[in-house]
Tab-separated table of C-alpha atoms in Angstrom:
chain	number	residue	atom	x	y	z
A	1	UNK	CA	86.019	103.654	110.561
A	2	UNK	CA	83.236	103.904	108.106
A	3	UNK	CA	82.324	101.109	106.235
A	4	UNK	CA	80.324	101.539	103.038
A	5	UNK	CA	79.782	98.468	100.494
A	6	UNK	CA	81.134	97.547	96.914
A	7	UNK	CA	78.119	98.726	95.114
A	8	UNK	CA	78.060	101.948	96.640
A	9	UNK	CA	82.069	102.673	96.143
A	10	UNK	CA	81.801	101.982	92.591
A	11	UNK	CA	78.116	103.891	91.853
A	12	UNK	CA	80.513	106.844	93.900
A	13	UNK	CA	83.583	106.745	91.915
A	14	UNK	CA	81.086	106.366	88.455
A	15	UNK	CA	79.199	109.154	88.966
A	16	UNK	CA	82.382	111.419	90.095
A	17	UNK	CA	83.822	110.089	86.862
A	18	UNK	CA	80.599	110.720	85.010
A	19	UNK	CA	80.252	113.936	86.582
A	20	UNK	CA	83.859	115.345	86.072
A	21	UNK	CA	83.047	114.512	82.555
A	22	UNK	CA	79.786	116.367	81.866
A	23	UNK	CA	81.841	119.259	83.464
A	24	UNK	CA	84.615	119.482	81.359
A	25	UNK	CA	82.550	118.737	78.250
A	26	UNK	CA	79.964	121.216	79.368
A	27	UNK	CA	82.662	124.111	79.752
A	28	UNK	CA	84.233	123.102	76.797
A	29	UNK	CA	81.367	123.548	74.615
A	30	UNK	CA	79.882	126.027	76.375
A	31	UNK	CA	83.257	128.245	75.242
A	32	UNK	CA	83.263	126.693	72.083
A	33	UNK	CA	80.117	127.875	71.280
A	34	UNK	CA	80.127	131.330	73.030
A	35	UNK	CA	83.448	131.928	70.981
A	36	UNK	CA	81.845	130.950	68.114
A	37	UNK	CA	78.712	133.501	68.589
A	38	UNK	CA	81.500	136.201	69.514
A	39	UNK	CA	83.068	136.254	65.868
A	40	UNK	CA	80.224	135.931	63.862
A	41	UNK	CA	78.985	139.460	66.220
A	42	UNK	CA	81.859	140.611	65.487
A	43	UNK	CA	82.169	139.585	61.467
A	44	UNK	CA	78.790	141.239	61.257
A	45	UNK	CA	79.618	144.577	63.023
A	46	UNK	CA	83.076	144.487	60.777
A	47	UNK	CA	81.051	144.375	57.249
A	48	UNK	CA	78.292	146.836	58.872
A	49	UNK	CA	81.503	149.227	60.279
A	50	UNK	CA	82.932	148.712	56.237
A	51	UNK	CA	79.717	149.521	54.041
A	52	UNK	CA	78.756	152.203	56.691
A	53	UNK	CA	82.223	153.978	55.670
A	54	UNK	CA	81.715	153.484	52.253
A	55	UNK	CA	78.511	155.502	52.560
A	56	UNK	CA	79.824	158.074	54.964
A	57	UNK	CA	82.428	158.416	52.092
A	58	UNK	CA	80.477	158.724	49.470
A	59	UNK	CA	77.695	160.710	50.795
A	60	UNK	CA	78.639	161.948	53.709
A	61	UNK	CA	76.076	160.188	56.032
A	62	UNK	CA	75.805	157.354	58.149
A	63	UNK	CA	72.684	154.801	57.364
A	64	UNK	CA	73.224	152.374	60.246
A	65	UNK	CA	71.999	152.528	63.440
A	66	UNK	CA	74.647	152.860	66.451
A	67	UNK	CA	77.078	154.467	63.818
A	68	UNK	CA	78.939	157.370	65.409
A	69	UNK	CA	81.357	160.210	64.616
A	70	UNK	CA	84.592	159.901	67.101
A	71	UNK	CA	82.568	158.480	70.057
A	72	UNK	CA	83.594	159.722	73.065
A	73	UNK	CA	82.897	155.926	74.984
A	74	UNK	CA	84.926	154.338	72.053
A	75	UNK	CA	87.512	151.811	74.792
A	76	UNK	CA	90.966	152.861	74.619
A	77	UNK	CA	92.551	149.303	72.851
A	78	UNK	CA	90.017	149.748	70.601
A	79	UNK	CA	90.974	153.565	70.304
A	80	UNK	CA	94.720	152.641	69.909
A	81	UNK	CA	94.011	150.184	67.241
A	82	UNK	CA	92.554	152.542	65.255
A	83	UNK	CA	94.659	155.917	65.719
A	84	UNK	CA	97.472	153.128	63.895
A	85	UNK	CA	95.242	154.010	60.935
A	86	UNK	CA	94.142	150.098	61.209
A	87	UNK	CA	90.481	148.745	61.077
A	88	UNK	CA	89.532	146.790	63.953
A	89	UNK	CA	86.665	145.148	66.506
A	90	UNK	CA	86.746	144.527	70.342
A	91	UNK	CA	84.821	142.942	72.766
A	92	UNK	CA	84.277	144.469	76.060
A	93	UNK	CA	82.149	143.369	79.145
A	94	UNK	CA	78.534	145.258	79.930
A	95	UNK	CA	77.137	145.849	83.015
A	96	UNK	CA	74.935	143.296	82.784
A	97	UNK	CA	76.999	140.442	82.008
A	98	UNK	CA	76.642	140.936	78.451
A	99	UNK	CA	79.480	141.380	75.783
A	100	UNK	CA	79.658	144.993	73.620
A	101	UNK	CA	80.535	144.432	70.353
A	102	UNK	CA	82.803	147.483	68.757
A	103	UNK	CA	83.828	148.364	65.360
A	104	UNK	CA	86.330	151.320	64.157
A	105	UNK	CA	87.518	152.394	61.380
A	106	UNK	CA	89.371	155.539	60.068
A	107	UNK	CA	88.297	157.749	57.827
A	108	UNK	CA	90.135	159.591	55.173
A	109	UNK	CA	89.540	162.550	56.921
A	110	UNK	CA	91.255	161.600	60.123
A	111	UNK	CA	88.245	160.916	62.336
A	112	UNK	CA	87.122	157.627	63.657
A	113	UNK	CA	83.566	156.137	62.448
A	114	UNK	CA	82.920	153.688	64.655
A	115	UNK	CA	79.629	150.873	65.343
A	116	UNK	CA	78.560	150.111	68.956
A	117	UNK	CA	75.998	147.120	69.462
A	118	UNK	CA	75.446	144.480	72.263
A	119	UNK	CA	75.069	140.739	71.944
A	120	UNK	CA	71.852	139.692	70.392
A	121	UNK	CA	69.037	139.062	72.682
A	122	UNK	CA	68.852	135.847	70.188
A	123	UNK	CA	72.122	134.580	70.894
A	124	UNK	CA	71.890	134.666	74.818
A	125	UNK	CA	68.530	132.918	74.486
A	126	UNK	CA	70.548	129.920	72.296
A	127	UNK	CA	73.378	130.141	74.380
A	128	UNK	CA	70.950	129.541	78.021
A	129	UNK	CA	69.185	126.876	76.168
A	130	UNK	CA	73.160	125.444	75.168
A	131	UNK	CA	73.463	125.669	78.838
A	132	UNK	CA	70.120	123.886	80.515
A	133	UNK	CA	71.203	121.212	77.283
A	134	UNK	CA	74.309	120.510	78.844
A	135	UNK	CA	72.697	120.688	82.412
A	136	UNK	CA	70.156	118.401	82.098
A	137	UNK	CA	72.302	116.135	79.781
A	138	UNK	CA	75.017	116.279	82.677
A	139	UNK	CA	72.592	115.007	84.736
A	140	UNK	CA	71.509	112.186	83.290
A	141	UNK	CA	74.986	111.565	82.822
A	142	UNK	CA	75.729	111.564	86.364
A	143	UNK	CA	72.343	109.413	87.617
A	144	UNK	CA	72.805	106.859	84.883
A	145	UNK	CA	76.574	106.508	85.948
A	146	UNK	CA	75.082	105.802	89.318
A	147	UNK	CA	72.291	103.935	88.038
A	148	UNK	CA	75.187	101.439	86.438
A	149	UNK	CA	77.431	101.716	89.305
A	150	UNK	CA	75.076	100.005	91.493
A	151	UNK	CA	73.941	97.753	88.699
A	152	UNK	CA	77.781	96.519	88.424
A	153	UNK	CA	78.392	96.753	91.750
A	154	UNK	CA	75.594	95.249	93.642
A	155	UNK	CA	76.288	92.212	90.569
A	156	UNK	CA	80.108	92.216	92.294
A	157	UNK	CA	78.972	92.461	95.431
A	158	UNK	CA	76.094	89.951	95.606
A	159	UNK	CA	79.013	87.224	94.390
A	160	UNK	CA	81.864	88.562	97.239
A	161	UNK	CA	79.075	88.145	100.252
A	162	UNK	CA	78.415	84.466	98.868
A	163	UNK	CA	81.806	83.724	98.252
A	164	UNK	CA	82.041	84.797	101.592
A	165	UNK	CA	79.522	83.058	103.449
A	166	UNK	CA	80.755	80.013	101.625
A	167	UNK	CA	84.313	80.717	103.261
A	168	UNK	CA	82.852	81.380	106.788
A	169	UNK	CA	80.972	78.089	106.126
A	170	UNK	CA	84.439	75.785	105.235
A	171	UNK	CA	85.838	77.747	108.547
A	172	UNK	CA	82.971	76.383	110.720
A	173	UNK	CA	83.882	72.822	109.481
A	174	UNK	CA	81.930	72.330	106.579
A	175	UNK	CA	84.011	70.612	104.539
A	176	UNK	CA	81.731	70.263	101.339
A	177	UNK	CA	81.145	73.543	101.197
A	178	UNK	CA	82.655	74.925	97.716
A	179	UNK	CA	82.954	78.714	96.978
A	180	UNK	CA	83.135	78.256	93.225
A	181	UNK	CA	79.787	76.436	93.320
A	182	UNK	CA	78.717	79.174	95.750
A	183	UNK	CA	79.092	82.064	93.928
A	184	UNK	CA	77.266	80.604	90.688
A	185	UNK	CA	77.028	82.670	87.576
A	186	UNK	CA	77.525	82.804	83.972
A	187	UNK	CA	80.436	85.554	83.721
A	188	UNK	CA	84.144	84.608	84.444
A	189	UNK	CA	86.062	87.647	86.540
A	190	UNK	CA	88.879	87.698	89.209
A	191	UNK	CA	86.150	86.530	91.931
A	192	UNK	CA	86.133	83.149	90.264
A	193	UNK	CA	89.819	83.402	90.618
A	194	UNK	CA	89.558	84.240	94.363
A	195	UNK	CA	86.753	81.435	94.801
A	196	UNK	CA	89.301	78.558	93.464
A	197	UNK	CA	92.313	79.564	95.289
A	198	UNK	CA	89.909	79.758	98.485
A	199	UNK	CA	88.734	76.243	97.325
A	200	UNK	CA	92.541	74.810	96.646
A	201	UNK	CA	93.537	76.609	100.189
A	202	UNK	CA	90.164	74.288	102.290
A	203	UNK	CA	91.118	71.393	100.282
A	204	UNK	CA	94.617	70.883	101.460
A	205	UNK	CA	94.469	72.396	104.256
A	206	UNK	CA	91.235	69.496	105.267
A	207	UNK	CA	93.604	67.147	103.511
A	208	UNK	CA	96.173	68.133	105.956
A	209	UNK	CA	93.761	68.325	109.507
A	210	UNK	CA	92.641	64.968	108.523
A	211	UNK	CA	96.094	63.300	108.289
A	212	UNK	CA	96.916	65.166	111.783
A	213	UNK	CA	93.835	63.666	113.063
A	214	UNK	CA	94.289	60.239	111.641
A	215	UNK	CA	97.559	60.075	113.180
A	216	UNK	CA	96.915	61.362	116.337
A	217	UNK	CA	93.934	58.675	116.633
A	218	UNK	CA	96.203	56.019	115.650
A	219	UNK	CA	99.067	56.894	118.247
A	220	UNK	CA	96.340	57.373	121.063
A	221	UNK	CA	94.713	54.114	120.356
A	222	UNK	CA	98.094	52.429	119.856
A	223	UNK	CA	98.491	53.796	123.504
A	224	UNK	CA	95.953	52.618	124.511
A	225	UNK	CA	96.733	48.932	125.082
A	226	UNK	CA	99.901	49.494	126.822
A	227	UNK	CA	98.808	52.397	129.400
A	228	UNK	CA	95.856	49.716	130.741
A	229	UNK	CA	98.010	47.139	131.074
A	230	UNK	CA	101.040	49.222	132.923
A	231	UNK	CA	97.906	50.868	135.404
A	232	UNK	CA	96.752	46.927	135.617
A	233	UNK	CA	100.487	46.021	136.313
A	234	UNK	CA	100.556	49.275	138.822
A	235	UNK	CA	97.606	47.876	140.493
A	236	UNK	CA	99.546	44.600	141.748
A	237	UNK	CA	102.445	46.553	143.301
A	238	UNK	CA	103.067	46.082	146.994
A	239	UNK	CA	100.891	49.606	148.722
A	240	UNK	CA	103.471	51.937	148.983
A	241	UNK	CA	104.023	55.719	148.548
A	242	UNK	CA	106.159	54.749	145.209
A	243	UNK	CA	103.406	52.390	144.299
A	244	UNK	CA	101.014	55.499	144.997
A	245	UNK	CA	103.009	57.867	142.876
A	246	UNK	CA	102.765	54.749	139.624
A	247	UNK	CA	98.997	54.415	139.905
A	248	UNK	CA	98.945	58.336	139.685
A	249	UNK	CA	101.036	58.912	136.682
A	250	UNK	CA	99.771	55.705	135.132
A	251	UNK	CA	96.130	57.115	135.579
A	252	UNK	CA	97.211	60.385	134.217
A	253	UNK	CA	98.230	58.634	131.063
A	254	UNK	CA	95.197	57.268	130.688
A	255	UNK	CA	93.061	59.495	130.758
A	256	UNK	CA	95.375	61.690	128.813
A	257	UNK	CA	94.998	58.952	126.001
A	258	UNK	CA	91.175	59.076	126.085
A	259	UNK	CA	90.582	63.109	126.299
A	260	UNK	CA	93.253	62.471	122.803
A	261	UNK	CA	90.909	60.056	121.478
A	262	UNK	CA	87.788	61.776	122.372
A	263	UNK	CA	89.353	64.844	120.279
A	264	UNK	CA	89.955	62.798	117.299
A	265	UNK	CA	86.457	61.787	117.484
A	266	UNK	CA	84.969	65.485	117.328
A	267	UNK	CA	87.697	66.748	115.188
A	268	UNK	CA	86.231	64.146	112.574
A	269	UNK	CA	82.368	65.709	112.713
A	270	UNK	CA	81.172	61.975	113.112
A	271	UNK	CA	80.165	62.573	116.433
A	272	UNK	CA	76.255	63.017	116.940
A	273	UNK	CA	74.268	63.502	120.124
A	274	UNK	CA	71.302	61.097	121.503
A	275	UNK	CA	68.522	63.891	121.888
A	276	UNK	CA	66.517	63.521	125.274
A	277	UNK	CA	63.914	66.137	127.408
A	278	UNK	CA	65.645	67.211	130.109
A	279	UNK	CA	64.758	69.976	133.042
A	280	UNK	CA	67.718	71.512	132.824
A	281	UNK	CA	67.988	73.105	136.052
A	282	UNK	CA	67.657	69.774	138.181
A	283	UNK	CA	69.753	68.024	135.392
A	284	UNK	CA	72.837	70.549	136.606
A	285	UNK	CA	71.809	70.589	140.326
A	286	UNK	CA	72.384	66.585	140.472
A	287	UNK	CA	75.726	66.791	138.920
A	288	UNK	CA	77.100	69.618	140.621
A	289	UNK	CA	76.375	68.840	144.156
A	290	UNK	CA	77.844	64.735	142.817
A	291	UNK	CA	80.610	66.470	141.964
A	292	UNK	CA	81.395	69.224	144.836
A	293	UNK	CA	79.032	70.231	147.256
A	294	UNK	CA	80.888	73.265	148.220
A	295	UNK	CA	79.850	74.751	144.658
A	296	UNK	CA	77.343	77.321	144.869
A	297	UNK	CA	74.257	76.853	143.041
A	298	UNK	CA	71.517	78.332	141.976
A	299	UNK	CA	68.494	77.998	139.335
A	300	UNK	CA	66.965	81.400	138.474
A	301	UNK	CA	64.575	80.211	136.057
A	302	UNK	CA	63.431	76.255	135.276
A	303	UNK	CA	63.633	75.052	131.469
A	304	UNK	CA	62.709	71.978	129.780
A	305	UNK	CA	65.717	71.563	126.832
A	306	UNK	CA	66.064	68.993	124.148
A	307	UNK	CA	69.932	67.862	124.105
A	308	UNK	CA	71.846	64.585	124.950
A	309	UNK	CA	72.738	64.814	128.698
A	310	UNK	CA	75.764	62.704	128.693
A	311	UNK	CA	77.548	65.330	126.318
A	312	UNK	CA	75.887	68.256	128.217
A	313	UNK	CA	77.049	65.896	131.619
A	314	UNK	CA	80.702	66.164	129.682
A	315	UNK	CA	80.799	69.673	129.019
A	316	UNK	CA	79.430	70.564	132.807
A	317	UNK	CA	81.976	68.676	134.336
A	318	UNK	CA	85.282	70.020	132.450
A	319	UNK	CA	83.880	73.383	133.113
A	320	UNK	CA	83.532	72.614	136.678
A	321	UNK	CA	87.356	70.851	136.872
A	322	UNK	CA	88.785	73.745	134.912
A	323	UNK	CA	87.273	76.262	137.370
A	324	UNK	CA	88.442	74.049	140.581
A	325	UNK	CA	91.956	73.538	138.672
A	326	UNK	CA	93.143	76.903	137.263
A	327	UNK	CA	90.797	79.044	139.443
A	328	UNK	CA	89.521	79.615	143.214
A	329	UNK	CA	86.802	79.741	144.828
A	330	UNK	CA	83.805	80.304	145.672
A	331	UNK	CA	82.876	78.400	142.073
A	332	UNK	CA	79.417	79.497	141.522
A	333	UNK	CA	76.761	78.014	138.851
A	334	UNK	CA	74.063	79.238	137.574
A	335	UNK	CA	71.319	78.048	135.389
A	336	UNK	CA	68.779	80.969	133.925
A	337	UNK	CA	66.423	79.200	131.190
A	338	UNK	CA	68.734	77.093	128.743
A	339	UNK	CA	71.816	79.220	129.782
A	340	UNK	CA	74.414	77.885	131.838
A	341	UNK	CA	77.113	79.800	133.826
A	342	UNK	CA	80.286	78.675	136.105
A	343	UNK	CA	82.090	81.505	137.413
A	344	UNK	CA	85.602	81.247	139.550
A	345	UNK	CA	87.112	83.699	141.416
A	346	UNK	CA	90.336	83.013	140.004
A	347	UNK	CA	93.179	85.457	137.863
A	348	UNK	CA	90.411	84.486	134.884
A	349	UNK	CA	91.285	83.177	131.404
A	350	UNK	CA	94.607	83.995	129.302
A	351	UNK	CA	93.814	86.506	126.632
A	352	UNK	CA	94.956	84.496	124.038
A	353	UNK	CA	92.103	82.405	124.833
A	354	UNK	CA	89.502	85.141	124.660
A	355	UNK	CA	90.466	85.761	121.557
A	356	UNK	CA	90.916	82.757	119.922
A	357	UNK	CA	88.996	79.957	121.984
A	358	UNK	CA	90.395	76.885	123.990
A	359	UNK	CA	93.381	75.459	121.888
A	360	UNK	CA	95.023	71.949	122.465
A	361	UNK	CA	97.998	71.452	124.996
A	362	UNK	CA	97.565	74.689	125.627
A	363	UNK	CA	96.863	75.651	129.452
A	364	UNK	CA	97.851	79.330	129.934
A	365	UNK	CA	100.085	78.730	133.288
A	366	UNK	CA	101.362	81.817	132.619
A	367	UNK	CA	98.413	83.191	133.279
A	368	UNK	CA	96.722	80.960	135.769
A	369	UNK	CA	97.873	78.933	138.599
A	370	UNK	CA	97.639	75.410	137.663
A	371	UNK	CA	98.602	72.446	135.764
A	372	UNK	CA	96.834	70.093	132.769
A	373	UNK	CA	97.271	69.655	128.964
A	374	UNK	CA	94.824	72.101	127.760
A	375	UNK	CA	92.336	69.053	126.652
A	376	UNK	CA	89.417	70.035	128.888
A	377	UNK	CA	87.862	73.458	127.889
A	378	UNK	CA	88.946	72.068	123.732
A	379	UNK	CA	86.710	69.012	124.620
A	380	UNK	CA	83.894	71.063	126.140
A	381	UNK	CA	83.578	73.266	123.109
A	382	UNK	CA	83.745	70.406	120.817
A	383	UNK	CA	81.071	68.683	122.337
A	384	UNK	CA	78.955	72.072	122.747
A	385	UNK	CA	79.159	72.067	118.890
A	386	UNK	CA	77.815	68.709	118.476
A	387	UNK	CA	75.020	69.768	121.087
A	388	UNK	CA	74.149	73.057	118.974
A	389	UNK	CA	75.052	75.326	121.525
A	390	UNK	CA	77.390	77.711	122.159
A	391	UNK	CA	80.180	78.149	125.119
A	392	UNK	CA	81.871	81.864	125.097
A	393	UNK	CA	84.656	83.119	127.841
A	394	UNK	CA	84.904	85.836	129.642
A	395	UNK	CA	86.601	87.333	132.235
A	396	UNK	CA	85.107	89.250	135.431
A	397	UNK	CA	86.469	92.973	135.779
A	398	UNK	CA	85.128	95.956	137.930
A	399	UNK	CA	82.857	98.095	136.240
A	400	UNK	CA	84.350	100.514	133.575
A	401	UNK	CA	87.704	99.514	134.409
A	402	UNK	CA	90.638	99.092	132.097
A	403	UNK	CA	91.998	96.319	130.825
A	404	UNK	CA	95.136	96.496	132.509
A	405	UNK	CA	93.213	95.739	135.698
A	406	UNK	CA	93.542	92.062	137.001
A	407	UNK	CA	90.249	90.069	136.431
A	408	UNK	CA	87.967	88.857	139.568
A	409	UNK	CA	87.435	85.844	138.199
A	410	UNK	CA	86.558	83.652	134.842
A	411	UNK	CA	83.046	83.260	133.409
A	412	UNK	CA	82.528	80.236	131.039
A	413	UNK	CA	78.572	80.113	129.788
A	414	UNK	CA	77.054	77.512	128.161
A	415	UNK	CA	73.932	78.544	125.708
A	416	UNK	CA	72.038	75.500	124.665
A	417	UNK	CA	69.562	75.796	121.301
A	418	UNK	CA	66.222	76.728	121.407
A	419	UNK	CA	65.114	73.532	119.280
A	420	UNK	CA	66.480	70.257	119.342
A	421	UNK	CA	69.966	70.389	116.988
A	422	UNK	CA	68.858	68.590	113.683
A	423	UNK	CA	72.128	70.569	111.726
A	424	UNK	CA	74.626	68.761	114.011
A	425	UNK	CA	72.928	65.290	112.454
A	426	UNK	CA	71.739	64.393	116.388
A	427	UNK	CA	68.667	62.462	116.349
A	428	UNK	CA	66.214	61.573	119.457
A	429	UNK	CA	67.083	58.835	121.417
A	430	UNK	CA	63.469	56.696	122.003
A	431	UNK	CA	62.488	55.656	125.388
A	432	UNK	CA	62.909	51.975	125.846
């Protein structure tokens, strides 16, 4: 689809305005003016065809020039006219482009005196310049219709690509950003419309994630106190399978409870990293092989990155335990300068993800094999914001095949900022 801006739609539809304008006018005067050259010929060759009969009448000769005695070339209208015993002119097309001019009369003696002239070399000169007039005015008709189509629109357009950074802005979580203040300007048009009802739309709809959030904080910490002490409780049952199967669940619940509360922290933006130099590539090494030593791993290239490793440690890890849940092995991870990638080889990520990122309580079992409550890849992202980087999905197909094919597996990488991430409001965490 082609895609062409504001400006350059409204300098278009100007200028085919302006120029269907010019056109019309042009013709229209052009006419005007040609018809208007056309009866004063023709007025003239009248009064020349009258006084020439007079003479003819009188004396029996012709004193004009082009006066003739039933001209064979007189054009049969004309001739028709005339035979009616009527005086009359007519205007007939020369070879060249250039209008005859006839006059006839009858004489008293039955034959036709008639004058036969051709437009004035005069009036073809004034009616060319008419024409380069009404070209070149055209023209500048057309370029200055362009000229304040861009004006106007690149003014239009300058406003809509602010009010829309502005809006891609609130969407990232910047909450006091304001479109109206945004977009600036003296003049009042239907983009300060759109910027308010933008504004009106982030404010209640913040209003609205922030009572969500405040409420799911308060229910998780109000869980809190009662899941420890029923897993303390579990802890002094009698060992047992059923005693087993109460620890579990009761373990489950807690850590459900923090992953809810570690949410609410991140939703809030409040969250900021503890900045330390890290070499990346041993960093990941440790915790992997901690965590599984059957995980392949492998460091292409060694980097030294500025970031807070317990979040990075956080985001590694649910990575690592969404692979091992939801895909199969081999689980392979790779580290290649500040880039970080865990592949499965697993039925790969639900396309709803793909397209709209890791969503709470959301686990796409219809899609993968496996159980959870969709808190792990929505807590790695979140924390991956508050590090600066960025963590994109993608699933593994065979080259050039279509997407109909089932995936070989789910890719999950991890790109961590080139400099330390002073936007997220992270600081550097001093040696001791």
């Amino acid at each position: 689809m082609l895609r062409t801006g504001l400006r350059w739609k409204l300098s278009a539809a100007i200028a085919a305005v302006g120029a269907l304008v010019a056109v019309s006018l042009s013709l229209v005067v052009h006419n005007a003016a040609r018809y208007s050259m056309l009866s004063n010929a023709r007025d003239l060759a009248d009064e020349r065809v009258q006084i020439a009969q007079r003479n003819y009448e009188t004396s029996g000769r012709t004193n004009f020039p082009g006066i003739k005695i039933d001209d064979p070339d007189l054009p049969e209208d004309l001739l028709a006219k005339v035979t009616a015993d009527r005086r009359a002119t007519y205007v007939a097309g020369g070879p060249s482009g250039v209008p005859d001019i006839w006059a006839a009369v009858p004489l008293k003696d039955g034959r036709i005196l008639s004058l036969h002239t051709g437009f004035t070399d005069r009036s073809a000169a004034v009616l060319d310049d008419l024409d380069q007039a009404l070209l070149i005015g055209s023209s500048v008709l057309v370029f200055g219709g362009c000229a304040l189509g861009v004006l106007i629109g690149g003014q239009l357009s300058r406003r809509l690509r602010k009010a829309a950074t502005a809006a891609r802005q609130v969407a990232q979580g910047e909450t006091d950003v304001r479109v109206r203040d945004a977009i600036g300007g003296v003049v009042r048009d239907e983009t300060d419309d759109l910027a308010r009802a933008v504004d009106a739309m982030a404010d209640a709809l913040s209003r609205r994630l922030e009572a969500e959030r405040r409420v799911t904080a308060d229910i998780a910490h109000e869980l809190r106190t009662p899941v420890t002490g029923l897993l303390t409780a579990a802890e002094l049952l009698p060992p047992g399978r059923p005693t087993e199967l109460v620890r579990d669940r009761a373990q489950a619940m807690r850590t459900l409870v923090e992953d809810v509360l570690e949410v609410a922290r991140l939703d809030s933006a409040s969250e900021r990293a503890e900045l330390q130099d890290i070499l990346l590539g041993e960093f990941v090494s440790r915790r992997v092989a901690a965590r599984d030593a059957a995980i392949k791993m492998r460091v292409v290239h060694e980097s030294q990155v500025t970031t807070d490793p317990r979040r990075l440690e956080r985001v590694l890890i649910n990575l690592l335990v969404n692979a091992a849940k939801h895909g199969r092995p081999p689980i392979e991870v790779t580290v290649e300068g500040r880039v970080i990638r865990v592949r499965d080889h697993g039925p790969g990520f639900p396309e709803e993800l793909l397209a709209h990122g890791p969503s709470r309580f959301r686990t796409g079992s219809t899609d993968r094999a496996g159980h959870g409550h969709g808190l792990g890849l929505t807590i790695a992202a979140g924390q991956a914001r508050v590090l600066g980087a960025r963590l994109t999905f993608r699933n593994v197909r065979p080259v050039a095949a279509p997407e109909d094919v089932p995936a070989e597996g789910a890719v999950a990488v991890l790109w961590l900022p080139e400099h330390a991430p002073t936007n997220t409001g992270s600081y550097p965490m001093l040696p001791e």
